[in-house]
XYZ file of C-alpha atoms in Angstrom:
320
model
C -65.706 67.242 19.446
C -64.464 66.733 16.064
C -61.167 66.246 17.667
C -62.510 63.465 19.270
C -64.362 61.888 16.635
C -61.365 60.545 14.947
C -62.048 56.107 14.703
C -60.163 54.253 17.322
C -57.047 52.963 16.002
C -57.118 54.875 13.485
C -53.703 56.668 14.724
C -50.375 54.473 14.276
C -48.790 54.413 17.422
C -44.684 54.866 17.154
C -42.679 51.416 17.962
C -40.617 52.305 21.550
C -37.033 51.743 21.953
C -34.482 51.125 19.242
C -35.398 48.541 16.323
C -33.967 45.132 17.058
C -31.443 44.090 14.531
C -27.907 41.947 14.650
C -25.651 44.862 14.283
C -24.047 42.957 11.906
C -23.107 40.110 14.363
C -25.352 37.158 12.202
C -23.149 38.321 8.922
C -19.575 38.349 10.519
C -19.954 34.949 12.316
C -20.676 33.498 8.600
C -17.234 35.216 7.511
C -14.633 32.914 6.727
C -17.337 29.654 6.649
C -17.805 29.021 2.737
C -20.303 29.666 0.343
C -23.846 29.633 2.105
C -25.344 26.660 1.377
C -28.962 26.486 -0.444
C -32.310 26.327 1.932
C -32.733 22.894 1.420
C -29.258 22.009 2.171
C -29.566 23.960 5.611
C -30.541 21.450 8.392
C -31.930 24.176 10.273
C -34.413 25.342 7.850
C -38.253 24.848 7.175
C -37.002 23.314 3.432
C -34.852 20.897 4.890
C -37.171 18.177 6.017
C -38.780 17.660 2.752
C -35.363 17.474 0.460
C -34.351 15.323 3.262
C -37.386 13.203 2.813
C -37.305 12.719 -0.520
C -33.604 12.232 -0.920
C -33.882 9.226 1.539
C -36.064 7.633 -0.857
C -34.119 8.082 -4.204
C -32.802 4.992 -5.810
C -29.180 4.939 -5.517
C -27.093 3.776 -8.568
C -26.884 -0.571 -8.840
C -30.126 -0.695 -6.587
C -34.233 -0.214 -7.272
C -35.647 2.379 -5.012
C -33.487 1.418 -2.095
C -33.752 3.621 1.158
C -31.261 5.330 3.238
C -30.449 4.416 6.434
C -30.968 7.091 8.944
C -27.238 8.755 9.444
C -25.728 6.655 6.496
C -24.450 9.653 4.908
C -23.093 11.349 7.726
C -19.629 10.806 9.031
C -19.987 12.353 12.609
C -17.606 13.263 15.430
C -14.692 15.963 15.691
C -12.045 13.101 15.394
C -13.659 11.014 12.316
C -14.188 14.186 11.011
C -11.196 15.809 11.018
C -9.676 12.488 9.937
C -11.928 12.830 7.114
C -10.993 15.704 5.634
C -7.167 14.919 5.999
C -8.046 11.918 3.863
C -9.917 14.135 1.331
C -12.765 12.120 1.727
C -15.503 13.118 -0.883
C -17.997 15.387 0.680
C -20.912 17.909 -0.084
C -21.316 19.837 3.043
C -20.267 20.290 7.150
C -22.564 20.982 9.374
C -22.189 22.271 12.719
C -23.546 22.928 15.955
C -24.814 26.445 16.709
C -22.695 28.009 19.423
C -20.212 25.286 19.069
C -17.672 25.042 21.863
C -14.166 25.542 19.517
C -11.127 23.431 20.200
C -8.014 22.795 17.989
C -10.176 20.300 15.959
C -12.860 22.101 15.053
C -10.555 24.961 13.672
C -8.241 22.333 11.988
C -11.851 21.293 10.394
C -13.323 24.884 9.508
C -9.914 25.431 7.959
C -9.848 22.040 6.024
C -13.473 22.820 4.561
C -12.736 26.475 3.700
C -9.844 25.204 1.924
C -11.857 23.177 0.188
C -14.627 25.326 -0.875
C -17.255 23.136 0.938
C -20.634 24.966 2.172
C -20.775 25.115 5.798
C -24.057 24.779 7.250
C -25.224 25.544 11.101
C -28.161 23.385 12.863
C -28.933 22.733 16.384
C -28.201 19.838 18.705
C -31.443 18.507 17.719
C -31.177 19.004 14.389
C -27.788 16.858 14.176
C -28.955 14.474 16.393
C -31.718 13.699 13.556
C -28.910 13.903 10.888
C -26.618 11.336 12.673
C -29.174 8.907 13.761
C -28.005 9.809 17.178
C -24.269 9.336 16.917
C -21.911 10.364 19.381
C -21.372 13.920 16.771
C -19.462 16.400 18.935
C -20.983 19.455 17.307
C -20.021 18.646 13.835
C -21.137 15.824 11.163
C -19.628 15.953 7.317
C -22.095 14.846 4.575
C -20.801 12.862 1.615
C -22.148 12.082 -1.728
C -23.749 8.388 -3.076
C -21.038 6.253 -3.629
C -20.062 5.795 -7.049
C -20.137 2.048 -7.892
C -17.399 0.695 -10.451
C -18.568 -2.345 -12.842
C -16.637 -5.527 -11.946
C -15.012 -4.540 -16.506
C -13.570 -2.028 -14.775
C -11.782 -3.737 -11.680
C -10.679 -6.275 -14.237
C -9.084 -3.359 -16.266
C -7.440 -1.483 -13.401
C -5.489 -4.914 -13.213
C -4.259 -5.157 -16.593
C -3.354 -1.391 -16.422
C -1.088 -2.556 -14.767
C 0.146 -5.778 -15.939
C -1.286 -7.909 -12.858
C -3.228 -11.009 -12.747
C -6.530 -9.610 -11.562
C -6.956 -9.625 -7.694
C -10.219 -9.313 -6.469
C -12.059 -10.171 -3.131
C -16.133 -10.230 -3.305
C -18.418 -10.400 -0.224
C -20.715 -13.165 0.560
C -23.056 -12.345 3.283
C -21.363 -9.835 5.608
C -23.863 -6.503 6.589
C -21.089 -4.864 9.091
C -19.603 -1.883 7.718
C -17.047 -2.365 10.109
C -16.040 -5.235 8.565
C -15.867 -3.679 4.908
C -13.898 -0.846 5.977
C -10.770 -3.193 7.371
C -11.749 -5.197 4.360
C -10.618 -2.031 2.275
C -7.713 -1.296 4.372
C -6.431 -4.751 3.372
C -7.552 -4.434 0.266
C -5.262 -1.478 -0.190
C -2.048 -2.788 1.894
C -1.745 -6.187 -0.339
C -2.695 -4.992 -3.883
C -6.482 -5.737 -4.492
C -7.961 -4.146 -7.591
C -11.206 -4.191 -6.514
C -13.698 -5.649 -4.128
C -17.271 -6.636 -5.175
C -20.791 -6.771 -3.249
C -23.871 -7.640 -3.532
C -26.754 -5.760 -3.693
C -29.257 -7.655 -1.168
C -28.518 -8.558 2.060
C -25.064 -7.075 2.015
C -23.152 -3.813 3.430
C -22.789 -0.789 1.284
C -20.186 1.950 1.170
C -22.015 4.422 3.636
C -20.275 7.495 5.651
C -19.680 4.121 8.678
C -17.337 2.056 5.970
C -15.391 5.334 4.942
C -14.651 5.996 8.654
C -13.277 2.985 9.441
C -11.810 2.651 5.959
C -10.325 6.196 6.024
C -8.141 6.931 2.747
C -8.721 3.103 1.750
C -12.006 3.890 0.547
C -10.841 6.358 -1.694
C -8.122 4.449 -3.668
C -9.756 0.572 -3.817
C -12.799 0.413 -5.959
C -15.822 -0.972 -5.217
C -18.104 -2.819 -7.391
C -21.916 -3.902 -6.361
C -24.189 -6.015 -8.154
C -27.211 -7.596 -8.574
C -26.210 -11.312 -8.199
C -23.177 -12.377 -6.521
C -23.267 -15.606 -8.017
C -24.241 -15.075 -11.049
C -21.106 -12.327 -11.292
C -18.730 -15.344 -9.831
C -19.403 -17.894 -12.529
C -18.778 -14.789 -15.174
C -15.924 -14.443 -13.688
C -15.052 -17.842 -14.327
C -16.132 -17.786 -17.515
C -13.478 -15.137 -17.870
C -10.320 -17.117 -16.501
C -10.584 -15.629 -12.957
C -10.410 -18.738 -10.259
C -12.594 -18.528 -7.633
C -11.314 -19.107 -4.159
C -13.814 -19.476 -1.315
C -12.193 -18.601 2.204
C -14.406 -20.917 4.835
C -12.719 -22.942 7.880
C -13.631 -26.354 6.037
C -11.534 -25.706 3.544
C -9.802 -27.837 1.071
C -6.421 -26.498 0.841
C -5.077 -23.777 3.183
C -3.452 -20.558 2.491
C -0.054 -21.477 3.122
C -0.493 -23.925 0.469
C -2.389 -22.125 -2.199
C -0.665 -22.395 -5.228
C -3.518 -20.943 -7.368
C -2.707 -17.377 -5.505
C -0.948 -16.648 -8.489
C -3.615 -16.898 -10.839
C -6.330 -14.229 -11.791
C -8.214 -14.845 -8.581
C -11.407 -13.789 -6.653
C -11.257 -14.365 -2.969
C -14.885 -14.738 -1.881
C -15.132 -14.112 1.943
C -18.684 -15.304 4.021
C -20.111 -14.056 6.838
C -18.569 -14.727 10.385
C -20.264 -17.771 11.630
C -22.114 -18.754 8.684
C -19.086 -18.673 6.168
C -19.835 -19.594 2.768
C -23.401 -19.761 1.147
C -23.928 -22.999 -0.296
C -23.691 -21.955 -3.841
C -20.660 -19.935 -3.726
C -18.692 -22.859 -1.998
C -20.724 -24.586 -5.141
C -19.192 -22.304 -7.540
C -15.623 -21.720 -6.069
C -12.840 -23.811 -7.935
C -11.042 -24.331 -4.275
C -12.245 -23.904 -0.613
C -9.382 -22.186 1.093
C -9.035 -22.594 5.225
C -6.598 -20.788 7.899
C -4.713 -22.946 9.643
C -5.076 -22.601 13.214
C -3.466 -24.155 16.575
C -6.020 -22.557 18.795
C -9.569 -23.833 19.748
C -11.222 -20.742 17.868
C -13.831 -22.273 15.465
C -13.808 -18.960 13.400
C -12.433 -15.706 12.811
C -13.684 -12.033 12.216
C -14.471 -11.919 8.578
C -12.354 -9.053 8.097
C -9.227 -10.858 10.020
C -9.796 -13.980 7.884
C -9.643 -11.512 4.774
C -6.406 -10.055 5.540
C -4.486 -13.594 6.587
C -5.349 -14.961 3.199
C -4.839 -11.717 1.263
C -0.984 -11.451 3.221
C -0.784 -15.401 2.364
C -1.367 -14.450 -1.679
C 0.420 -11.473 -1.943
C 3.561 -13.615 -0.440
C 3.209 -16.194 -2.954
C 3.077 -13.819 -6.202
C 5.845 -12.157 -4.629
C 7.313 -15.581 -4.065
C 6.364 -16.027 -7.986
C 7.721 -12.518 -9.283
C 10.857 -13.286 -7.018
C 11.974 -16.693 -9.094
């Protein structure tokens, strides 16, 4: 009976069958990926959310407490990027989809962020579908950093570096980042030293603007303050003319002789052109001439006609 008097439960029963475990599987697949990134850099993980959270409300340098747009930071898609990285974009981490279906891309872009040194992170569709506000991702996004706004000293520096009457074009109005990132591609083909926005009511250099803006982005600076203009008439004040491009325009590009003059092209919205005290403030009010019946043009396309139109007449200028 004593036999039998033993407590129930009291014997630990042996586990059946072989203990589960990767084999080593979990480890290998991580080979060849980067260093692991930390637990609240991991989309997938139970620390995510709350560095997540907390990031989207940090103030972000030149504005108070401002909050990130769902996705902002995330440039997503196998082509944008792969694009991306061939640009060197700046960038903090990739993320991709677990059990990813490979192509030529995606090992192009593992070999690109290797290369690199950049932490590669995995998360699941839902989990990028959260990061990317829903964008069309592909299996992979690439996080980049805060933009790092110049001060308008500095554009005006970057032009006497190298003995050039400053160029500069500032943004009045315009909130598609679309429209910035052609902005900086013109901005780069026709010798801008810098382009300036405003704080409120104004696109900002997010993951959208260096997509469209590709290596642009990278070599124009940008500038963003807290009153457009208020940072106009300083510019004034400093000898820079201030042209305002709007389709009632004073003069028009083809006959802008003050093109070769420190100058700051101030481009409105589409539609709404010019606020009424930046047309206030500008020293001319330059137009496009047009044949057509069009009554306006894509901010961005009106930015690169009268950026071609002044670099030809300082190359006019330089020429004689």
């Amino acid at each position: 009976m004593a036999g039998n008097s033993a407590r129930r439960g009291a014997v630990r029963k042996g586990k059946k069958g072989a203990t589960v475990g990767s084999g080593g599987v979990r480890r290998r697949g991580l080979e060849g990926r980067g260093p692991t990134p930390k637990a609240e850099d991991r989309p997938n993980h139970k620390a995510y959310k709350g560095a997540s959270s907390s990031a989207g409300t940090a103030p972000r340098r030149g504005g108070k407490g401002a909050r990130k747009a769902p996705g902002s930071d995330q440039v997503a898609g196998r082509n944008a990027v792969l694009e991306a990285l061939r640009e060197e974009v700046p960038a903090t981490r990739l993320t991709v989809m677990v059990r990813l279906d490979s192509d030529e891309r995606v090992g192009e872009i593992m070999r690109l962020a290797t290369a690199r040194g950049l932490p590669v992170a995995e998360a699941s569709r839902t989990d990028l579908d959260r990061m990317t506000d829903h964008a069309v991702h592909q299996g992979v996004a690439l996080t980049i950093p805060p933009y790092e706004y110049a001060e308008v000293d500095e554009l005006l520096r970057i032009a006497a570096d190298r003995f050039e009457p400053p160029l500069l074009v500032a943004l009045d109005g315009i909130t598609d980042p679309r429209n910035l990132g052609a902005i900086l591609r013109s901005a780069d083909a026709f010798g801008v030293h810098g382009v300036i926005l405003p704080e409120r009511r104004s696109v900002s250099m997010t993951a959208s603007v260096w997509k469209v803006a590709a290596g642009a982005a990278g070599r124009v600076r940008v500038a963003q303050v807290t009153n457009l203009n208020r940072t106009l008439t300083s510019l004034k004040e400093k000898g820079v003319f201030v042209l305002g491009l709007d389709a009632e325009g004073d003069v028009t590009t083809r006959g802008l002789e003050l093109g070769t003059q420190p100058t700051a092209l101030v481009v409105g919205a589409e539609g709404k052109g010019l606020s009424r005290l930046a047309r206030e403030i500008s020293d001319q009010v330059v137009s496009i001439p047009m044949a057509g019946p069009s009554e306006s043009l894509n901010a961005s396309v009106a930015a690169a006609i009268a950026l071609y139109e002044i670099s030809g007449v300082r190359e006019g200028q330089g020429r004689g």
